[in-house]
Amino acid sequence: NMSKRYTAEFKRDAIALVRASPHRNVTEIARELGVSPEGLRGWVKQDKTDRGEGPAGALTSAEKDELARLRRQNREQQQTIEILKKAAAFFAKESMR
């Protein structure tokens, strides 16, 4: 996978260029910037959502970040619960001896 990572500043500037150029299409601007048209379209779409102009139910970047954080936290807590269950079972067995 040869995907590139772009800085937030680069993305912000690219989105601003698209928004400031209504007479040009995204593919043309993407080619000029050296990014994929699909990627640039995604950035523009997410920007619209973040500004409250996206489709109903679409998650903002902040909401996506929070969801990822909560999922990670949930996964860690589930792992902790499994460890505690195993430890409780082990010590229950030990106390029976």
CSV table of C-alpha atoms in Angstrom, one decimal:
chain,number,residue,atom,x,y,z
A,1,ASN,CA,0.0,0.0,0.0
A,2,MET,CA,1.6,3.2,-1.1
A,3,SER,CA,-0.9,5.6,0.5
A,4,LYS,CA,0.6,8.9,1.6
A,5,ARG,CA,-0.2,10.9,4.7
A,6,TYR,CA,-0.9,14.5,4.3
A,7,THR,CA,-0.7,17.2,7.0
A,8,ALA,CA,-3.8,18.8,8.3
A,9,GLU,CA,-2.6,22.1,6.9
A,10,PHE,CA,-2.2,20.6,3.4
A,11,LYS,CA,-5.7,19.2,3.6
A,12,ARG,CA,-7.1,22.4,4.9
A,13,ASP,CA,-5.5,24.3,2.0
A,14,ALA,CA,-6.7,21.8,-0.6
A,15,ILE,CA,-10.2,22.1,0.7
A,16,ALA,CA,-10.0,25.9,0.6
A,17,LEU,CA,-8.8,25.7,-3.0
A,18,VAL,CA,-11.8,23.5,-3.9
A,19,ARG,CA,-14.2,25.8,-2.1
A,20,ALA,CA,-12.7,28.9,-3.7
A,21,SER,CA,-12.9,27.4,-7.2
A,22,PRO,CA,-16.5,26.5,-8.0
A,23,HIS,CA,-15.9,26.7,-11.7
A,24,ARG,CA,-13.2,23.9,-11.5
A,25,ASN,CA,-13.8,20.2,-10.9
A,26,VAL,CA,-12.2,18.3,-8.0
A,27,THR,CA,-10.4,15.9,-10.4
A,28,GLU,CA,-8.6,18.8,-12.0
A,29,ILE,CA,-7.6,20.3,-8.7
A,30,ALA,CA,-6.5,16.9,-7.3
A,31,ARG,CA,-4.3,16.4,-10.3
A,32,GLU,CA,-2.7,19.8,-9.8
A,33,LEU,CA,-2.0,19.0,-6.1
A,34,GLY,CA,-0.8,15.5,-6.8
A,35,VAL,CA,-3.5,13.8,-4.7
A,36,SER,CA,-6.1,11.3,-5.6
A,37,PRO,CA,-9.5,12.7,-6.7
A,38,GLU,CA,-11.3,10.3,-4.4
A,39,GLY,CA,-9.2,11.4,-1.4
A,40,LEU,CA,-9.8,15.1,-2.1
A,41,ARG,CA,-13.5,14.5,-2.5
A,42,GLY,CA,-13.5,12.7,0.9
A,43,TRP,CA,-11.7,15.6,2.5
A,44,VAL,CA,-14.2,18.1,1.1
A,45,LYS,CA,-17.2,15.9,2.1
A,46,GLN,CA,-15.8,15.5,5.7
A,47,ASP,CA,-15.2,19.3,5.8
A,48,LYS,CA,-18.9,19.9,4.9
A,49,THR,CA,-20.0,17.5,7.6
A,50,ASP,CA,-17.7,19.2,10.2
A,51,ARG,CA,-19.3,22.6,9.2
A,52,GLY,CA,-22.8,21.1,9.7
A,53,GLU,CA,-23.5,21.0,6.0
A,54,GLY,CA,-23.3,17.2,5.6
A,55,PRO,CA,-26.0,14.6,5.3
A,56,ALA,CA,-28.1,13.9,8.3
A,57,GLY,CA,-26.5,11.4,10.7
A,58,ALA,CA,-23.0,11.9,9.3
A,59,LEU,CA,-20.3,11.9,12.0
A,60,THR,CA,-18.0,15.0,12.4
A,61,SER,CA,-14.3,14.5,12.7
A,62,ALA,CA,-14.5,15.1,16.4
A,63,GLU,CA,-17.3,12.5,16.7
A,64,LYS,CA,-15.2,10.0,14.7
A,65,ASP,CA,-12.2,10.6,17.0
A,66,GLU,CA,-14.4,10.2,20.1
A,67,LEU,CA,-15.9,7.0,18.7
A,68,ALA,CA,-12.5,5.5,18.0
A,69,ARG,CA,-11.3,6.5,21.5
A,70,LEU,CA,-14.4,4.9,23.1
A,71,ARG,CA,-14.0,1.7,21.1
A,72,ARG,CA,-10.4,1.4,22.1
A,73,GLN,CA,-11.3,2.0,25.7
A,74,ASN,CA,-14.0,-0.6,25.6
A,75,ARG,CA,-11.6,-3.1,24.0
A,76,GLU,CA,-9.1,-2.5,26.8
A,77,GLN,CA,-11.8,-2.8,29.5
A,78,GLN,CA,-13.0,-6.1,28.0
A,79,GLN,CA,-9.4,-7.4,28.1
A,80,THR,CA,-9.1,-6.3,31.7
A,81,ILE,CA,-12.4,-8.1,32.6
A,82,GLU,CA,-11.1,-11.3,30.9
A,83,ILE,CA,-7.9,-11.2,32.9
A,84,LEU,CA,-9.8,-10.6,36.2
A,85,LYS,CA,-12.1,-13.5,35.5
A,86,LYS,CA,-9.1,-15.8,34.9
A,87,ALA,CA,-7.4,-14.5,38.0
A,88,ALA,CA,-10.6,-15.0,40.1
A,89,ALA,CA,-11.0,-18.6,38.8
A,90,PHE,CA,-7.3,-19.3,39.5
A,91,PHE,CA,-7.5,-18.0,43.1
A,92,ALA,CA,-10.8,-19.8,43.7
A,93,LYS,CA,-9.1,-23.0,42.7
A,94,GLU,CA,-6.1,-22.2,44.9
A,95,SER,CA,-8.2,-21.5,47.9
A,96,MET,CA,-10.0,-24.9,47.6
A,97,ARG,CA,-6.7,-26.8,48.0
